[in-house]
Amino acid sequence: MSIQVTEPDVAPITGPFELNPQSSSLYFVSTKKQHVVEAHTFENLSGSISEQGAARLTLDLASVNTGNDTRDGRMKEHLFDTSLFPHAEVLLAVDYAALTALPIGSTEKQTVTATLNLKGVIAEVTADVAVRRLTHTKVMVQSLAPVVLDATDFGLEPGIETLRTLANLSVISYAVPVSFNLVFEAQQ
C-alpha cells in the first residue's frame, strides 16, 4: 500500500488584511510614585494591511481603559485631548508578498520601523516583532519586547504633569512601555 501526502490546495491570498479587534490587544504601562506600575489598554483598535504593503493601526484614544473611570476621563481630557485628537495612528510598509508566502505555523522575527502620529506629533518608532502565520487567512504580529515611548517625544509632559497634580502624586514617569498582539485576517 502506498500513501501519498501532498499540500492541500489553498487559494493564494490576494486581498487586504483587516485587524480582528476581538483577537488583538495593545497595552501601555505607567509608573507613578517611582514603584507603582499599572497596565492600561485601548478597547477599540482598527487596522489593515493593503496589497501594496501599507500597514495601518488606529487607536481610539477615547477607548482608553485604565481600570479607573476617573483616571480614564482625566487621560482623555488632559493627556490625549481626545476632543481634538481622537485617534493615534501607526503606519509602516511591509512586504506583502513575503507575508502571504509565510508558511502556516511558522514565525519570522523582524525589526520594524513605523511612524506614530500621536496628538499631531509624528515620530519614528522601532520595534522587534514576531510575525506568525496562524492559518491560511490569519497572521499575528506580536511585540517581542516592550516598545518604550518617551512622552517628551510627543509633547505629553504638560498632560502628565496635570495628571500628576490632580492625583496628588510625587512623580509619573515619562517612559511608557507598550506591548501588542495584533491579529490580521485576509479579506478575500
PDB file of N, CA, C and O in Angstrom, residues 119-152:
ATOM      1  N   LYS A 119      -1.286  62.899  18.850  1.00  0.00           N
ATOM      2  CA  LYS A 119      -1.590  64.306  19.127  1.00  0.00           C
ATOM      3  C   LYS A 119      -0.959  65.238  18.093  1.00  0.00           C
ATOM      4  O   LYS A 119      -0.501  66.317  18.410  1.00  0.00           O
ATOM      5  N   GLY A 120      -0.908  64.789  16.846  1.00  0.00           N
ATOM      6  CA  GLY A 120      -0.379  65.611  15.777  1.00  0.00           C
ATOM      7  C   GLY A 120       1.136  65.630  15.696  1.00  0.00           C
ATOM      8  O   GLY A 120       1.699  66.281  14.823  1.00  0.00           O
ATOM      9  N   VAL A 121       1.807  64.927  16.596  1.00  0.00           N
ATOM     10  CA  VAL A 121       3.264  64.822  16.561  1.00  0.00           C
ATOM     11  C   VAL A 121       3.614  63.490  15.922  1.00  0.00           C
ATOM     12  O   VAL A 121       3.111  62.447  16.336  1.00  0.00           O
ATOM     13  N   ILE A 122       4.476  63.547  14.915  1.00  0.00           N
ATOM     14  CA  ILE A 122       4.851  62.342  14.178  1.00  0.00           C
ATOM     15  C   ILE A 122       6.296  61.992  14.506  1.00  0.00           C
ATOM     16  O   ILE A 122       7.186  62.847  14.409  1.00  0.00           O
ATOM     17  N   ALA A 123       6.512  60.749  14.922  1.00  0.00           N
ATOM     18  CA  ALA A 123       7.862  60.286  15.260  1.00  0.00           C
ATOM     19  C   ALA A 123       8.023  58.841  14.811  1.00  0.00           C
ATOM     20  O   ALA A 123       7.052  58.088  14.748  1.00  0.00           O
ATOM     21  N   GLU A 124       9.256  58.470  14.519  1.00  0.00           N
ATOM     22  CA  GLU A 124       9.550  57.082  14.167  1.00  0.00           C
ATOM     23  C   GLU A 124       9.720  56.252  15.423  1.00  0.00           C
ATOM     24  O   GLU A 124      10.281  56.714  16.417  1.00  0.00           O
ATOM     25  N   VAL A 125       9.229  55.020  15.359  1.00  0.00           N
ATOM     26  CA  VAL A 125       9.306  54.078  16.466  1.00  0.00           C
ATOM     27  C   VAL A 125       9.815  52.750  15.901  1.00  0.00           C
ATOM     28  O   VAL A 125       9.335  52.297  14.859  1.00  0.00           O
ATOM     29  N   THR A 126      10.763  52.142  16.595  1.00  0.00           N
ATOM     30  CA  THR A 126      11.303  50.861  16.161  1.00  0.00           C
ATOM     31  C   THR A 126      10.858  49.773  17.129  1.00  0.00           C
ATOM     32  O   THR A 126      10.838  49.991  18.344  1.00  0.00           O
ATOM     33  N   ALA A 127      10.479  48.619  16.587  1.00  0.00           N
ATOM     34  CA  ALA A 127      10.003  47.514  17.418  1.00  0.00           C
ATOM     35  C   ALA A 127      10.547  46.192  16.897  1.00  0.00           C
ATOM     36  O   ALA A 127      10.673  45.999  15.683  1.00  0.00           O
ATOM     37  N   ASP A 128      10.859  45.302  17.822  1.00  0.00           N
ATOM     38  CA  ASP A 128      11.183  43.920  17.479  1.00  0.00           C
ATOM     39  C   ASP A 128       9.889  43.129  17.570  1.00  0.00           C
ATOM     40  O   ASP A 128       9.221  43.142  18.616  1.00  0.00           O
ATOM     41  N   VAL A 129       9.511  42.476  16.472  1.00  0.00           N
ATOM     42  CA  VAL A 129       8.232  41.773  16.412  1.00  0.00           C
ATOM     43  C   VAL A 129       8.427  40.338  15.927  1.00  0.00           C
ATOM     44  O   VAL A 129       9.422  40.013  15.276  1.00  0.00           O
ATOM     45  N   ALA A 130       7.446  39.520  16.252  1.00  0.00           N
ATOM     46  CA  ALA A 130       7.329  38.178  15.691  1.00  0.00           C
ATOM     47  C   ALA A 130       6.093  38.188  14.800  1.00  0.00           C
ATOM     48  O   ALA A 130       5.019  38.601  15.237  1.00  0.00           O
ATOM     49  N   VAL A 131       6.264  37.766  13.560  1.00  0.00           N
ATOM     50  CA  VAL A 131       5.145  37.634  12.630  1.00  0.00           C
ATOM     51  C   VAL A 131       4.872  36.144  12.506  1.00  0.00           C
ATOM     52  O   VAL A 131       5.747  35.374  12.097  1.00  0.00           O
ATOM     53  N   ARG A 132       3.660  35.732  12.890  1.00  0.00           N
ATOM     54  CA  ARG A 132       3.294  34.317  12.875  1.00  0.00           C
ATOM     55  C   ARG A 132       2.143  34.094  11.905  1.00  0.00           C
ATOM     56  O   ARG A 132       1.152  34.813  11.934  1.00  0.00           O
ATOM     57  N   ARG A 133       2.283  33.067  11.083  1.00  0.00           N
ATOM     58  CA  ARG A 133       1.185  32.678  10.189  1.00  0.00           C
ATOM     59  C   ARG A 133       0.354  31.665  10.958  1.00  0.00           C
ATOM     60  O   ARG A 133       0.769  30.530  11.178  1.00  0.00           O
ATOM     61  N   LEU A 134      -0.830  32.080  11.423  1.00  0.00           N
ATOM     62  CA  LEU A 134      -1.676  31.225  12.242  1.00  0.00           C
ATOM     63  C   LEU A 134      -2.468  30.220  11.404  1.00  0.00           C
ATOM     64  O   LEU A 134      -2.555  29.046  11.756  1.00  0.00           O
ATOM     65  N   THR A 135      -3.077  30.711  10.352  1.00  0.00           N
ATOM     66  CA  THR A 135      -3.860  29.875   9.436  1.00  0.00           C
ATOM     67  C   THR A 135      -3.619  30.412   8.030  1.00  0.00           C
ATOM     68  O   THR A 135      -2.853  31.359   7.841  1.00  0.00           O
ATOM     69  N   HIS A 136      -4.320  29.844   7.073  1.00  0.00           N
ATOM     70  CA  HIS A 136      -4.175  30.340   5.706  1.00  0.00           C
ATOM     71  C   HIS A 136      -4.543  31.821   5.622  1.00  0.00           C
ATOM     72  O   HIS A 136      -3.934  32.575   4.863  1.00  0.00           O
ATOM     73  N   THR A 137      -5.522  32.254   6.399  1.00  0.00           N
ATOM     74  CA  THR A 137      -6.023  33.621   6.277  1.00  0.00           C
ATOM     75  C   THR A 137      -5.666  34.527   7.456  1.00  0.00           C
ATOM     76  O   THR A 137      -6.052  35.686   7.465  1.00  0.00           O
ATOM     77  N   LYS A 138      -4.945  34.026   8.461  1.00  0.00           N
ATOM     78  CA  LYS A 138      -4.652  34.841   9.652  1.00  0.00           C
ATOM     79  C   LYS A 138      -3.159  34.927   9.930  1.00  0.00           C
ATOM     80  O   LYS A 138      -2.452  33.921   9.871  1.00  0.00           O
ATOM     81  N   VAL A 139      -2.725  36.150  10.248  1.00  0.00           N
ATOM     82  CA  VAL A 139      -1.360  36.368  10.705  1.00  0.00           C
ATOM     83  C   VAL A 139      -1.422  37.163  12.005  1.00  0.00           C
ATOM     84  O   VAL A 139      -2.353  37.940  12.233  1.00  0.00           O
ATOM     85  N   MET A 140      -0.436  36.921  12.855  1.00  0.00           N
ATOM     86  CA  MET A 140      -0.354  37.641  14.113  1.00  0.00           C
ATOM     87  C   MET A 140       0.976  38.377  14.150  1.00  0.00           C
ATOM     88  O   MET A 140       2.021  37.812  13.792  1.00  0.00           O
ATOM     89  N   VAL A 141       0.929  39.629  14.570  1.00  0.00           N
ATOM     90  CA  VAL A 141       2.133  40.436  14.762  1.00  0.00           C
ATOM     91  C   VAL A 141       2.184  40.753  16.248  1.00  0.00           C
ATOM     92  O   VAL A 141       1.253  41.340  16.799  1.00  0.00           O
ATOM     93  N   GLN A 142       3.277  40.345  16.887  1.00  0.00           N
ATOM     94  CA  GLN A 142       3.386  40.450  18.340  1.00  0.00           C
ATOM     95  C   GLN A 142       4.720  41.091  18.706  1.00  0.00           C
ATOM     96  O   GLN A 142       5.753  40.750  18.124  1.00  0.00           O
ATOM     97  N   SER A 143       4.679  42.011  19.665  1.00  0.00           N
ATOM     98  CA  SER A 143       5.931  42.615  20.129  1.00  0.00           C
ATOM     99  C   SER A 143       6.740  41.564  20.883  1.00  0.00           C
ATOM    100  O   SER A 143       6.204  40.802  21.675  1.00  0.00           O
ATOM    101  N   LEU A 144       8.033  41.522  20.603  1.00  0.00           N
ATOM    102  CA  LEU A 144       8.921  40.590  21.301  1.00  0.00           C
ATOM    103  C   LEU A 144       9.423  41.195  22.604  1.00  0.00           C
ATOM    104  O   LEU A 144       9.781  40.470  23.527  1.00  0.00           O
ATOM    105  N   ALA A 145       9.467  42.511  22.655  1.00  0.00           N
ATOM    106  CA  ALA A 145       9.862  43.246  23.850  1.00  0.00           C
ATOM    107  C   ALA A 145       9.029  44.520  23.865  1.00  0.00           C
ATOM    108  O   ALA A 145       8.598  44.988  22.805  1.00  0.00           O
ATOM    109  N   PRO A 146       8.775  45.071  25.039  1.00  0.00           N
ATOM    110  CA  PRO A 146       8.017  46.330  25.060  1.00  0.00           C
ATOM    111  C   PRO A 146       8.742  47.424  24.272  1.00  0.00           C
ATOM    112  O   PRO A 146       9.969  47.509  24.282  1.00  0.00           O
ATOM    113  N   VAL A 147       7.964  48.238  23.588  1.00  0.00           N
ATOM    114  CA  VAL A 147       8.476  49.417  22.910  1.00  0.00           C
ATOM    115  C   VAL A 147       8.361  50.546  23.929  1.00  0.00           C
ATOM    116  O   VAL A 147       7.258  50.846  24.394  1.00  0.00           O
ATOM    117  N   VAL A 148       9.481  51.140  24.311  1.00  0.00           N
ATOM    118  CA  VAL A 148       9.442  52.186  25.328  1.00  0.00           C
ATOM    119  C   VAL A 148       9.355  53.543  24.637  1.00  0.00           C
ATOM    120  O   VAL A 148      10.304  53.983  23.975  1.00  0.00           O
ATOM    121  N   LEU A 149       8.186  54.174  24.784  1.00  0.00           N
ATOM    122  CA  LEU A 149       7.974  55.505  24.223  1.00  0.00           C
ATOM    123  C   LEU A 149       8.384  56.545  25.255  1.00  0.00           C
ATOM    124  O   LEU A 149       8.157  56.360  26.453  1.00  0.00           O
ATOM    125  N   ASP A 150       8.951  57.638  24.798  1.00  0.00           N
ATOM    126  CA  ASP A 150       9.293  58.762  25.651  1.00  0.00           C
ATOM    127  C   ASP A 150       8.211  59.818  25.447  1.00  0.00           C
ATOM    128  O   ASP A 150       8.061  60.356  24.343  1.00  0.00           O
ATOM    129  N   ALA A 151       7.464  60.115  26.497  1.00  0.00           N
ATOM    130  CA  ALA A 151       6.351  61.058  26.404  1.00  0.00           C
ATOM    131  C   ALA A 151       6.805  62.428  25.916  1.00  0.00           C
ATOM    132  O   ALA A 151       6.037  63.147  25.264  1.00  0.00           O
ATOM    133  N   THR A 152       8.061  62.786  26.167  1.00  0.00           N
ATOM    134  CA  THR A 152       8.551  64.094  25.721  1.00  0.00           C
ATOM    135  C   THR A 152       8.657  64.167  24.200  1.00  0.00           C
ATOM    136  O   THR A 152       8.567  65.245  23.628  1.00  0.00           O
TER     137      THR A 152
END
